[in-house]
PDB file of C-alpha atoms and ligand atoms in Angstrom:
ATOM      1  CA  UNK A 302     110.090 118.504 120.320  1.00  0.00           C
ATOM      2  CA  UNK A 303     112.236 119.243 116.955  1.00  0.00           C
ATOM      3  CA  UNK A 304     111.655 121.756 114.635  1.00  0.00           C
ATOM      4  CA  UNK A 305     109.538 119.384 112.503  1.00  0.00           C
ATOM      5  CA  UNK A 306     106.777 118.680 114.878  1.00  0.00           C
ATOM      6  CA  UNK A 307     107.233 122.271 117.011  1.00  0.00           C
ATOM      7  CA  UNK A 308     103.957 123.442 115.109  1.00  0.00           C
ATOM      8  CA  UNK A 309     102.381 125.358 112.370  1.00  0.00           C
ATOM      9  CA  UNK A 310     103.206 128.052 113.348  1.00  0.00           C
ATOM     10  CA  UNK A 311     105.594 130.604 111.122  1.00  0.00           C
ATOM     11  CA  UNK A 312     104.890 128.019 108.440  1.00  0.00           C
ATOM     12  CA  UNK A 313     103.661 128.925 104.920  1.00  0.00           C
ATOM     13  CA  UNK A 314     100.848 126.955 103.978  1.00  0.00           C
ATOM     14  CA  UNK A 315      98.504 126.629 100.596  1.00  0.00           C
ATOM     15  CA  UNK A 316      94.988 125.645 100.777  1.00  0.00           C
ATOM     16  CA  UNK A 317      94.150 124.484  97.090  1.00  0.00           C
ATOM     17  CA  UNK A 318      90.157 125.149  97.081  1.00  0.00           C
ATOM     18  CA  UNK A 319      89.663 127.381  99.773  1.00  0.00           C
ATOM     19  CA  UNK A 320      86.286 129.022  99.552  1.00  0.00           C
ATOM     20  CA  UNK A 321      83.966 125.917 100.977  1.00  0.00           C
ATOM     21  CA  UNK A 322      83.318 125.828 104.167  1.00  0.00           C
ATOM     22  CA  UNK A 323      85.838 123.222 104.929  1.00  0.00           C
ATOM     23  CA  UNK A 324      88.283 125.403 103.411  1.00  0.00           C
ATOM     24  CA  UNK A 325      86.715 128.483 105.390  1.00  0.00           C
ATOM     25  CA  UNK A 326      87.380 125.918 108.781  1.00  0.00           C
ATOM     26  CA  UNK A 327      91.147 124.771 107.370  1.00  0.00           C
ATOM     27  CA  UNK A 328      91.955 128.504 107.072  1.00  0.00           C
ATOM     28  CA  UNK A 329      90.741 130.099 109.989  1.00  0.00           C
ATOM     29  CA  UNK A 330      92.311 127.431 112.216  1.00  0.00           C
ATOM     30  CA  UNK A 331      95.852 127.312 110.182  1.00  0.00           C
ATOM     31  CA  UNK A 332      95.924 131.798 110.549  1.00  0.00           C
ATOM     32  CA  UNK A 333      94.616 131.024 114.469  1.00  0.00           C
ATOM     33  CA  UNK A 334      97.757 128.785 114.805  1.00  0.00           C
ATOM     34  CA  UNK A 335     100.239 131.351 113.662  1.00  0.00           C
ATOM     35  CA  UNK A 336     100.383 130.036 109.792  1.00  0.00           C
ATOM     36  CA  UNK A 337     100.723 132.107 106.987  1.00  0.00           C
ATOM     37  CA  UNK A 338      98.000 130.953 104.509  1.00  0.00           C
ATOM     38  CA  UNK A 339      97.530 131.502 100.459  1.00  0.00           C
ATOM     39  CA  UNK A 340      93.730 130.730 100.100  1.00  0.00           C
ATOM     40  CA  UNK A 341      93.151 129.399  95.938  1.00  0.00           C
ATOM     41  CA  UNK A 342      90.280 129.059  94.217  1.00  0.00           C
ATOM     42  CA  UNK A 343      88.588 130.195  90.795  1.00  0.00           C
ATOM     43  CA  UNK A 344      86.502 132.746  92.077  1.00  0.00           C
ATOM     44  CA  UNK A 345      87.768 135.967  92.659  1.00  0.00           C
ATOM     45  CA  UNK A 346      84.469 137.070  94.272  1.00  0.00           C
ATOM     46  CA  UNK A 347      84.470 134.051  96.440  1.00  0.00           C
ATOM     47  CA  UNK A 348      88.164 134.572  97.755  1.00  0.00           C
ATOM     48  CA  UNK A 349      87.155 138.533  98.520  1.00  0.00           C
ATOM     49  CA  UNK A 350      84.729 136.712 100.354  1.00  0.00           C
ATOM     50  CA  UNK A 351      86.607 134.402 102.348  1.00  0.00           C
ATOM     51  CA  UNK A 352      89.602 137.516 103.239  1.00  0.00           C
ATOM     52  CA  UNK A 353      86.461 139.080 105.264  1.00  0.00           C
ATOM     53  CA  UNK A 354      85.482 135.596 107.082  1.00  0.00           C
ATOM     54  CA  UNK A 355      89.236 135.238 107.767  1.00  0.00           C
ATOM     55  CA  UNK A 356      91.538 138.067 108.516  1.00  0.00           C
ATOM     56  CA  UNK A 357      94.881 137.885 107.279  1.00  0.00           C
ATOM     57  CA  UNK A 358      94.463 135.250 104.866  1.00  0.00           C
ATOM     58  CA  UNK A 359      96.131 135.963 101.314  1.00  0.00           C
ATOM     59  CA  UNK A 360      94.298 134.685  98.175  1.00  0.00           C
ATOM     60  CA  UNK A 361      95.062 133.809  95.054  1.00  0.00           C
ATOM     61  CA  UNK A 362      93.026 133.134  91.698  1.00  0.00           C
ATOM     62  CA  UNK A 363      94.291 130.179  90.108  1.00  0.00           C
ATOM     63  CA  UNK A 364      92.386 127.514  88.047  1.00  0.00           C
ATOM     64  CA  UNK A 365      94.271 124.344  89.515  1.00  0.00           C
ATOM     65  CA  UNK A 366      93.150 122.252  86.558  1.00  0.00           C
ATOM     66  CA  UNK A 367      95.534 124.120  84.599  1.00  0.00           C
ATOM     67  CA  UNK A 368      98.753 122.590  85.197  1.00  0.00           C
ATOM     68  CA  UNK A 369     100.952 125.745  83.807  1.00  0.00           C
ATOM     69  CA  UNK A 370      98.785 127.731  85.702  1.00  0.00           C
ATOM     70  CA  UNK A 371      99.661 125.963  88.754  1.00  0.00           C
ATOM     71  CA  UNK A 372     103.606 126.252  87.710  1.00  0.00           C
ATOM     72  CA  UNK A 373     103.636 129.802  87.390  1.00  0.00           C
ATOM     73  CA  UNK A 374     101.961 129.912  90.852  1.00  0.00           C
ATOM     74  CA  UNK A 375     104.556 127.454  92.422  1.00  0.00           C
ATOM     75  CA  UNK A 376     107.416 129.465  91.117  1.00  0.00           C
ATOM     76  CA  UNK A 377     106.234 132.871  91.878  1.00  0.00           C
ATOM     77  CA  UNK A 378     105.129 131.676  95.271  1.00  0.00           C
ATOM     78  CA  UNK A 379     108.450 129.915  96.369  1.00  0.00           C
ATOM     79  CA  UNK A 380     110.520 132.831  95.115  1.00  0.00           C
ATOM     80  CA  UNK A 381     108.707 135.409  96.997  1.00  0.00           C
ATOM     81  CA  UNK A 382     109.892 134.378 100.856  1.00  0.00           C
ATOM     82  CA  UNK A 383     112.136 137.401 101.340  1.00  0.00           C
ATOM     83  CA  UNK A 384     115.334 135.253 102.410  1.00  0.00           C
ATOM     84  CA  UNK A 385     114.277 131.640 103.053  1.00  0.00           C
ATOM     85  CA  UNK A 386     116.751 129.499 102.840  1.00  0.00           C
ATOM     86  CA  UNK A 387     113.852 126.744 102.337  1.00  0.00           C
ATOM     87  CA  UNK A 388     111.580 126.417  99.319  1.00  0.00           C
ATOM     88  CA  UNK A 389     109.113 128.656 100.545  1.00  0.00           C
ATOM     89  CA  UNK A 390     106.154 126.567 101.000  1.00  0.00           C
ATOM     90  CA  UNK A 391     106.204 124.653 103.994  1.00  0.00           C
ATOM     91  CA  UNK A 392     102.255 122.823 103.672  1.00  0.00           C
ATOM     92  CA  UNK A 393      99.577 121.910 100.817  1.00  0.00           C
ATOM     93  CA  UNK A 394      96.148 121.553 101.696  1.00  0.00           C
ATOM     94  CA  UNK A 395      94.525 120.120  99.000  1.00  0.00           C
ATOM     95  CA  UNK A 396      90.594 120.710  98.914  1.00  0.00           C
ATOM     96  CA  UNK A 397      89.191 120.553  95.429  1.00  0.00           C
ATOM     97  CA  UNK A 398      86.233 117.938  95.180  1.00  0.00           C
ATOM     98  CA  UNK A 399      82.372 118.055  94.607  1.00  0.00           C
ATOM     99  CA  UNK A 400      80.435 114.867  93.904  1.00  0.00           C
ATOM    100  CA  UNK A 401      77.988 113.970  91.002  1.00  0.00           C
ATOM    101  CA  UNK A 402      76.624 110.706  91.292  1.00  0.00           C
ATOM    102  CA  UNK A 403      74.339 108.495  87.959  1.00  0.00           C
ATOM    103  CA  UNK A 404      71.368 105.996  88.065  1.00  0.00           C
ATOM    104  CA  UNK A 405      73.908 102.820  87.836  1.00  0.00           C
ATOM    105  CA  UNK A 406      77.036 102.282  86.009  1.00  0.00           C
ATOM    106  CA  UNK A 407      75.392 103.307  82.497  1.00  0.00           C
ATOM    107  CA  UNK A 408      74.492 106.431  84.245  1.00  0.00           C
ATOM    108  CA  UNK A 409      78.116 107.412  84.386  1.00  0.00           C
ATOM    109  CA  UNK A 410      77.891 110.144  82.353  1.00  0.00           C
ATOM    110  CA  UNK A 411      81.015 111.710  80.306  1.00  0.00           C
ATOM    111  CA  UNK A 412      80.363 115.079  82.246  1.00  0.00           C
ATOM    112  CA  UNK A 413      79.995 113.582  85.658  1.00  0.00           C
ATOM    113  CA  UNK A 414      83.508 112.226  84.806  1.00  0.00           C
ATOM    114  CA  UNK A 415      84.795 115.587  83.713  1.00  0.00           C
ATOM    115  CA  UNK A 416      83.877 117.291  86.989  1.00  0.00           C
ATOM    116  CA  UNK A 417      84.892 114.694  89.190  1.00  0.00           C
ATOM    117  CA  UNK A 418      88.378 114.209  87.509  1.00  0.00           C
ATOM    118  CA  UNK A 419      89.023 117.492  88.347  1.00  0.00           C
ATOM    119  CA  UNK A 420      89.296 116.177  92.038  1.00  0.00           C
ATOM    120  CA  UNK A 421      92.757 114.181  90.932  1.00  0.00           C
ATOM    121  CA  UNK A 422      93.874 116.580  88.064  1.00  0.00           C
ATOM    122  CA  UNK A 423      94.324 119.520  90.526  1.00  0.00           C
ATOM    123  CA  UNK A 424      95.631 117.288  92.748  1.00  0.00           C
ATOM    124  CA  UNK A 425      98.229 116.335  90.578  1.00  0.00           C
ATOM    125  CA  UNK A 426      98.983 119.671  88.664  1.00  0.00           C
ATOM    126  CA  UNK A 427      99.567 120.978  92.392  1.00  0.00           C
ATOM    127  CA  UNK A 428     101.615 118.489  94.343  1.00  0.00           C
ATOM    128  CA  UNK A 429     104.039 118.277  91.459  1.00  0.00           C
ATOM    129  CA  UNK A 430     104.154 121.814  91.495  1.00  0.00           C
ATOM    130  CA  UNK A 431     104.708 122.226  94.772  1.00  0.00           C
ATOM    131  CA  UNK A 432     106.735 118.558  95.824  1.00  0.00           C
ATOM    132  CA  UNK A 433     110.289 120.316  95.131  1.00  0.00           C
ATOM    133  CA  UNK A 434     109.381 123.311  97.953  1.00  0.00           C
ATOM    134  CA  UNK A 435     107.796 120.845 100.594  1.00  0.00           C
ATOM    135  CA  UNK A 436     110.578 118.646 100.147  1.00  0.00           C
ATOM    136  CA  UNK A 437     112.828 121.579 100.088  1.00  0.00           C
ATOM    137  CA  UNK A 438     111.160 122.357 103.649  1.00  0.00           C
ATOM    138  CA  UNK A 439     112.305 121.015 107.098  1.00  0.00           C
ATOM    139  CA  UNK A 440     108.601 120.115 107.729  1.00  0.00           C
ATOM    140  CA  UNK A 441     106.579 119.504 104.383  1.00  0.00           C
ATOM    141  CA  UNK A 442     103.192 118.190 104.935  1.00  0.00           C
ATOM    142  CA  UNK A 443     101.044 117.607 101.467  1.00  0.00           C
ATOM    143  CA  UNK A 444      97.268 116.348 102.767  1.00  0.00           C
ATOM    144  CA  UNK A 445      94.208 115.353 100.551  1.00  0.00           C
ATOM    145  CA  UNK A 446      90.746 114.422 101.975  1.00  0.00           C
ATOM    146  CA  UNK A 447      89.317 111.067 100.411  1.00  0.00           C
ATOM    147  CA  UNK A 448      86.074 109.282 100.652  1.00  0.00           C
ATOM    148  CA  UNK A 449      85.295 106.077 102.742  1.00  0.00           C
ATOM    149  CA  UNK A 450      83.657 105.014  99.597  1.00  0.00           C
ATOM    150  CA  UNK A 451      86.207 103.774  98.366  1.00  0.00           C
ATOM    151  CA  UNK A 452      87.233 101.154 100.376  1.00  0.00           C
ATOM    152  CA  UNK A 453      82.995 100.335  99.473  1.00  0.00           C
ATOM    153  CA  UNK A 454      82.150 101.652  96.327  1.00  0.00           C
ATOM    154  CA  UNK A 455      78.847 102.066  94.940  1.00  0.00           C
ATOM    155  CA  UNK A 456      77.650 101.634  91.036  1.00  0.00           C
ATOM    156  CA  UNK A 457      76.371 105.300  91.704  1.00  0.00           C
ATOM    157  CA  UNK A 458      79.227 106.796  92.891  1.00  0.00           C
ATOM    158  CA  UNK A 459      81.433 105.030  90.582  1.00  0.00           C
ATOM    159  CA  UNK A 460      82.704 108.235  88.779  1.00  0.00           C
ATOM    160  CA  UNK A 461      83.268 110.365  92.103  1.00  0.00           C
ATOM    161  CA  UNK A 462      84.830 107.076  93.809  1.00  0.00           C
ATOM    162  CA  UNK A 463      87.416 106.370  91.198  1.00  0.00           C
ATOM    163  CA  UNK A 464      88.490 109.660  90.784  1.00  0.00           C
ATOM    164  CA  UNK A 465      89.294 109.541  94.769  1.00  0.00           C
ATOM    165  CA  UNK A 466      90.910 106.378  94.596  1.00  0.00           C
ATOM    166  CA  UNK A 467      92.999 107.508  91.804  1.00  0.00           C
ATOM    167  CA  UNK A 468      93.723 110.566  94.212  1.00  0.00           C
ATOM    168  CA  UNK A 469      94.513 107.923  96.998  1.00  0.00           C
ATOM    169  CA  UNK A 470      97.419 105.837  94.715  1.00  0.00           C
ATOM    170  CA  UNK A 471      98.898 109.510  93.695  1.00  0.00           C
ATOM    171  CA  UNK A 472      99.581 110.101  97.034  1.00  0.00           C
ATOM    172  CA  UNK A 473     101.298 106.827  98.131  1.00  0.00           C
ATOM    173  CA  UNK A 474     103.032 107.732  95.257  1.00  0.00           C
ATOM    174  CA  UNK A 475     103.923 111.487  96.574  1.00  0.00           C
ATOM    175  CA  UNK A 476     104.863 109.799  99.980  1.00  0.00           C
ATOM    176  CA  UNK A 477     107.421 107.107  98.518  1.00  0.00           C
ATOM    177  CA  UNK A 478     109.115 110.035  96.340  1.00  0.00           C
ATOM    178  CA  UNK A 479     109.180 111.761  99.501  1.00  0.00           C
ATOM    179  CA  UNK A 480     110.833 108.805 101.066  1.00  0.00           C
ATOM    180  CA  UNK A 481     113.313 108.165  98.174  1.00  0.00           C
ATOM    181  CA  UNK A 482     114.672 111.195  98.347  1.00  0.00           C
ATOM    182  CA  UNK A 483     114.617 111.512 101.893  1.00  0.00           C
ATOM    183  CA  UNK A 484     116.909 108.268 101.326  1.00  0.00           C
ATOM    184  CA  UNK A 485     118.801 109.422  98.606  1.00  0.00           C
ATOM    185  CA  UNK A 486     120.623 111.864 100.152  1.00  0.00           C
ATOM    186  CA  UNK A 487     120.751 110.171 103.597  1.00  0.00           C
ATOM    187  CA  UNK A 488     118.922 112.559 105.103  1.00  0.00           C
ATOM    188  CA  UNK A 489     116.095 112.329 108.033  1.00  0.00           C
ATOM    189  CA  UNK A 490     112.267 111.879 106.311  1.00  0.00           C
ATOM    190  CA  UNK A 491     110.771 115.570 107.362  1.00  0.00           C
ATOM    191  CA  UNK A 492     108.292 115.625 104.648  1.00  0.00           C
ATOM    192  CA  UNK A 493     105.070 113.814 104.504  1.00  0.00           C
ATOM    193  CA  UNK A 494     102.055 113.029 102.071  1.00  0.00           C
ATOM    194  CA  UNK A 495      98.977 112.128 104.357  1.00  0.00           C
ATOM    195  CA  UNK A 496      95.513 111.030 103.509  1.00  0.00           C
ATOM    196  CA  UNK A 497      92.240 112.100 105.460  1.00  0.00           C
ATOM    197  CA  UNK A 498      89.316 109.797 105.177  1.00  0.00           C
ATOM    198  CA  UNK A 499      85.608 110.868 105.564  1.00  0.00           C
ATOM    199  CA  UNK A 500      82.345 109.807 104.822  1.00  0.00           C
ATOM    200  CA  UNK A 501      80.747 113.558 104.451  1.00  0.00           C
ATOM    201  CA  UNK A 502      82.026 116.813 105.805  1.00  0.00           C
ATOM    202  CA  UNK A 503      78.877 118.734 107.988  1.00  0.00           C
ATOM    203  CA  UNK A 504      79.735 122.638 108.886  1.00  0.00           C
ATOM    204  CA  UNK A 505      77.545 124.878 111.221  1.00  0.00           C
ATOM    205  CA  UNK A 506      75.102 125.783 108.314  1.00  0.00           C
ATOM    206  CA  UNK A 507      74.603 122.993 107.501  1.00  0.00           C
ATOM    207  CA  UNK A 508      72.954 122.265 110.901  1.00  0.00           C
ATOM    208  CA  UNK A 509      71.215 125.400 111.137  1.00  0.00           C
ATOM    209  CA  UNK A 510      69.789 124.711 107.750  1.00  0.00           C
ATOM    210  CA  UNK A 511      68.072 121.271 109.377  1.00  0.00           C
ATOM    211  CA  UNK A 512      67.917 121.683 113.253  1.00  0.00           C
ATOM    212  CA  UNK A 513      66.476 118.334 113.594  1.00  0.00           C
ATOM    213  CA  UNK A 514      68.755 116.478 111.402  1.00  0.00           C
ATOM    214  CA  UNK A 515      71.594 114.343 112.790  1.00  0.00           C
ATOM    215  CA  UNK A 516      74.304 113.706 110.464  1.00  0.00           C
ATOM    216  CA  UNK A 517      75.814 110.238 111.357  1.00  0.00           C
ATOM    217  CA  UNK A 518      79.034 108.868 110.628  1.00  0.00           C
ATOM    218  CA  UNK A 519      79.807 113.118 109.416  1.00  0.00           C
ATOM    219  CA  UNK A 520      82.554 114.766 110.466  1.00  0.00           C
ATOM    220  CA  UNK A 521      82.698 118.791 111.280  1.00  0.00           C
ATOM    221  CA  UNK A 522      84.315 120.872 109.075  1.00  0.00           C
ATOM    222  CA  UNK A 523      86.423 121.952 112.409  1.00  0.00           C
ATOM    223  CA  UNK A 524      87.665 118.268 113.069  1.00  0.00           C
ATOM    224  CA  UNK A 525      89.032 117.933 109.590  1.00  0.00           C
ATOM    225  CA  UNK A 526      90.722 121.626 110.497  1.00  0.00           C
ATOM    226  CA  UNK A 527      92.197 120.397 113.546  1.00  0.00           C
ATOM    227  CA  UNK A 528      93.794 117.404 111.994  1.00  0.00           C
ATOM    228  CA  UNK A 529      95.607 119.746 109.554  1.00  0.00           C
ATOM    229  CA  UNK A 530      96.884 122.034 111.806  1.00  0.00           C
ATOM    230  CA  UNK A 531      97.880 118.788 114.262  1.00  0.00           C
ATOM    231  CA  UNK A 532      99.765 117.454 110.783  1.00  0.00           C
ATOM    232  CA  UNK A 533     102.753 119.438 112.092  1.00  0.00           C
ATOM    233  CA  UNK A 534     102.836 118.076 115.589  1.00  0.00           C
ATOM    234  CA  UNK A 535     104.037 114.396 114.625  1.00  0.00           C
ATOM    235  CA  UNK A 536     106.897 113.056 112.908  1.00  0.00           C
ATOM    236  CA  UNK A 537     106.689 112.533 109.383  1.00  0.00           C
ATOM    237  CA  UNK A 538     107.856 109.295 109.764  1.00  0.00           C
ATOM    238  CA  UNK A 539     104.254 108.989 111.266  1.00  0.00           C
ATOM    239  CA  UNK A 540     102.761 110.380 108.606  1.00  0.00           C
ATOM    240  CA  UNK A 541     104.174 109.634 105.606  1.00  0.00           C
ATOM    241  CA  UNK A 542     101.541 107.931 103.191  1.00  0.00           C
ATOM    242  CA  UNK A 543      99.598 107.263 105.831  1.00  0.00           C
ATOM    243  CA  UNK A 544      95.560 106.833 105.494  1.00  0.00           C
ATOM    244  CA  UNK A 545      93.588 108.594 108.442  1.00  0.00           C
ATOM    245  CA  UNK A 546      89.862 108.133 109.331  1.00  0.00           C
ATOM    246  CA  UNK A 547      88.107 111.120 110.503  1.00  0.00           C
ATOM    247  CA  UNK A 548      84.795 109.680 110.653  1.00  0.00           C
ATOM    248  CA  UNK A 549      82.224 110.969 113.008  1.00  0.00           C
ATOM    249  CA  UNK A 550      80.195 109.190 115.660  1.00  0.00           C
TER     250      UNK A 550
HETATM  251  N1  LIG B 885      81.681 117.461 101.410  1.00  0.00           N
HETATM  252  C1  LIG B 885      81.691 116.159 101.714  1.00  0.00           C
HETATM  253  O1  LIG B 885      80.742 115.611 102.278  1.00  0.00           O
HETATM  254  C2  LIG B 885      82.910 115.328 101.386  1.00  0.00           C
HETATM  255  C3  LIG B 885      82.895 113.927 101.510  1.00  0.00           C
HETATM  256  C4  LIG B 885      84.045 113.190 101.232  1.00  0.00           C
HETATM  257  C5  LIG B 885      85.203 113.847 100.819  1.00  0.00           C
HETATM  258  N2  LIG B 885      85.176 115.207 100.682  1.00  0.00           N
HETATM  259  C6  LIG B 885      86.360 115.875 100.193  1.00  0.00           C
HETATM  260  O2  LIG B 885      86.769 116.895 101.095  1.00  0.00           O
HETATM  261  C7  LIG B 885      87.370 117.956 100.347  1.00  0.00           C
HETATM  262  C8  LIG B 885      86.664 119.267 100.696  1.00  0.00           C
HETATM  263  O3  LIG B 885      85.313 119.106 100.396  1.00  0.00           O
HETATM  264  P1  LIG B 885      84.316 120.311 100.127  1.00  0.00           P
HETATM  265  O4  LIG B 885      82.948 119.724  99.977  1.00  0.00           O
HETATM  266  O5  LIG B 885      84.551 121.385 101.106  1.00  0.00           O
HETATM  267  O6  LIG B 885      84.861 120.781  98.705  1.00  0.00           O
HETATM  268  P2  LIG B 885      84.126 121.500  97.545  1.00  0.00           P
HETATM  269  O7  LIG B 885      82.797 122.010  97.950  1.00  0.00           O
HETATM  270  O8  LIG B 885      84.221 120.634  96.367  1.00  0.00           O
HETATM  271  O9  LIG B 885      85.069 122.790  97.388  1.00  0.00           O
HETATM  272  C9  LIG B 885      85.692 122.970  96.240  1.00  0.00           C
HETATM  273  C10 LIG B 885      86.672 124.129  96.419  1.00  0.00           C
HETATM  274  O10 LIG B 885      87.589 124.006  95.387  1.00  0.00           O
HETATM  275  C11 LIG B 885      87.584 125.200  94.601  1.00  0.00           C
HETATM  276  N3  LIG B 885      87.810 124.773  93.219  1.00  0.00           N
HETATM  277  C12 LIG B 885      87.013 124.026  92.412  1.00  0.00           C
HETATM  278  N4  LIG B 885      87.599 123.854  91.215  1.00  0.00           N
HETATM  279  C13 LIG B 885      88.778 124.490  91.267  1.00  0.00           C
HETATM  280  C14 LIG B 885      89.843 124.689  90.348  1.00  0.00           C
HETATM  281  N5  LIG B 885      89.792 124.176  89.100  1.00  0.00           N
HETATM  282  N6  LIG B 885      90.906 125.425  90.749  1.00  0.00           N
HETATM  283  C15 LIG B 885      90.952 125.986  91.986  1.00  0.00           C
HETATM  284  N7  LIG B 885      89.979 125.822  92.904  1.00  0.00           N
HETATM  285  C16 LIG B 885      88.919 125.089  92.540  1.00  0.00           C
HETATM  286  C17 LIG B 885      86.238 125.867  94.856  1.00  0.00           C
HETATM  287  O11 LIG B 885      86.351 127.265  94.761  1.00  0.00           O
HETATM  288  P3  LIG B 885      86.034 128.082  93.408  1.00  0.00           P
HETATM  289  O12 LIG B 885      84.581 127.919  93.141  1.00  0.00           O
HETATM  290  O13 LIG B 885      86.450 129.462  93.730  1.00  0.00           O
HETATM  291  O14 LIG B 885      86.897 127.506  92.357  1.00  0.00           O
HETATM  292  C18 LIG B 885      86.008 125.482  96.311  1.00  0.00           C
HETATM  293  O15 LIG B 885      86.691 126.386  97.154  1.00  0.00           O
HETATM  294  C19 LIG B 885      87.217 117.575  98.867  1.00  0.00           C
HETATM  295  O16 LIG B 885      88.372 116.926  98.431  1.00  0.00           O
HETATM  296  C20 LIG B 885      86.070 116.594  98.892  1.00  0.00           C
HETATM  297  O17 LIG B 885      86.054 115.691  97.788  1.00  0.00           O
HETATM  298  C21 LIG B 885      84.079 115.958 100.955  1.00  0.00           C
END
């Protein structure tokens, strides 16, 4: 196994929207596998939260919308590695969504559009922020969980759906940089942009919420956190702008 694929562990990883309960999951399983995690999100209270929930984790207060806010993160968080010869950010997680849907395409409202642009702006502000220290890294994995809808959109979700397929082209884009520079200086590819694709994430409260519910076609909030953690078992050559299914049953 090389270093690349020997595991998360000792690895520095941020999870960009960290206080759902997917990004309760994606922590708790990166800390159980040895990673060191920064936990983001708006909400200070939220974050205090999630520290109790998951011991060890360190948080941050960032609004990822706002793209020198997101520099001034980057830079303080790849200088602060006490000695690393790398960039100092070995993984980015990114988790930011939400959905609103509208009755039709006219009821695609200007607001709707607002929140679910978000999804792609922090997605942007943060993996050019953060591309130069995952590249920088001998095992840089950048991940962003999409929607199945948009391989089947819907004239409801047409806001939500764009914004993800937007998020989708940015990182094919992500992984050829990643590739061109691998290239560029003849080196090996050890850095990799990967997409997750779901239909609808479903977490133990959920459930508990609805005993009698099933949730088809979902997929638990742990599945998605195993797949992260497992993004730094393979190659990056296996990874590298690829687009993964994590559908349910
Ligand atoms: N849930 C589903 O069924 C489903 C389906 C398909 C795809 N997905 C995708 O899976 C991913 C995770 O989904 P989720 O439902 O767990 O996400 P979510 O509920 O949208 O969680 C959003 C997270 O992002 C943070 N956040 C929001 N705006 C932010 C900003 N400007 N700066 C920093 N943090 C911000 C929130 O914390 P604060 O409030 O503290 O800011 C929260 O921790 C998303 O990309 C989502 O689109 C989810």
């Amino acid at each position: 196994m090389s270093e690349e694929t020997n595991g998360v562990r000792g690895r520095r990883v941020v999870v960009a929207g960290a206080t759902s309960a997917s990004g309760t999951a994606v922590c708790t399983a990166l800390t159980a596998a040895g990673a060191t995690v920064i936990a983001v999100g708006t909400s200070a209270e939220k974050l205090d939260a999630l520290r109790d929930r998951v011991p060890g984790v360190r948080t941050e207060v960032c609004d990822l919308g706002d793209s020198a806010a997101v520099d001034a993160l980057a830079a303080r968080l790849m200088g602060d590695r006490a000695g690393a010869a790398v960039g100092g950010v070995d993984g980015l997680i990114h988790l930011v969504g939400g959905w609103v849907g509208g009755k039709g395409i006219p009821g695609q409202t200007d607001e709707a559009w607002e929140a679910m642009e978000r999804g792609f702006r922090t997605l942007r502000n943060t993996t050019r922020a953060f591309y130069p220290a995952l590249l920088a890294s001998d095992a840089g994995r950048v991940a962003f969980v999409s929607s199945t809808t948009v391989s089947a959109p819907t004239a409801s979700g047409a806001s939500y759906t764009a914004s993800k397929a937007a998020g989708e082209s940015w990182m094919r884009s992500v992984a050829d940089g990643f590739r061109r520079d691998a290239a560029s200086r003849t080196a090996e590819l050890t850095t990799a942009a990967t997409i997750f694709v779901v239909k609808a994430l479903v977490d133990d409260g959920m459930r508990a919420a609805d005993p009698s519910k099933t949730f088809p076609g979902f997929t638990d909030v742990a599945a998605l956190a195993d797949a992260i953690v497992a993004l730094w078992t393979s190659p990056a050559s296996e990874l590298n702008g690829e687009r993964i299914p994590l559908t349910g049953d």
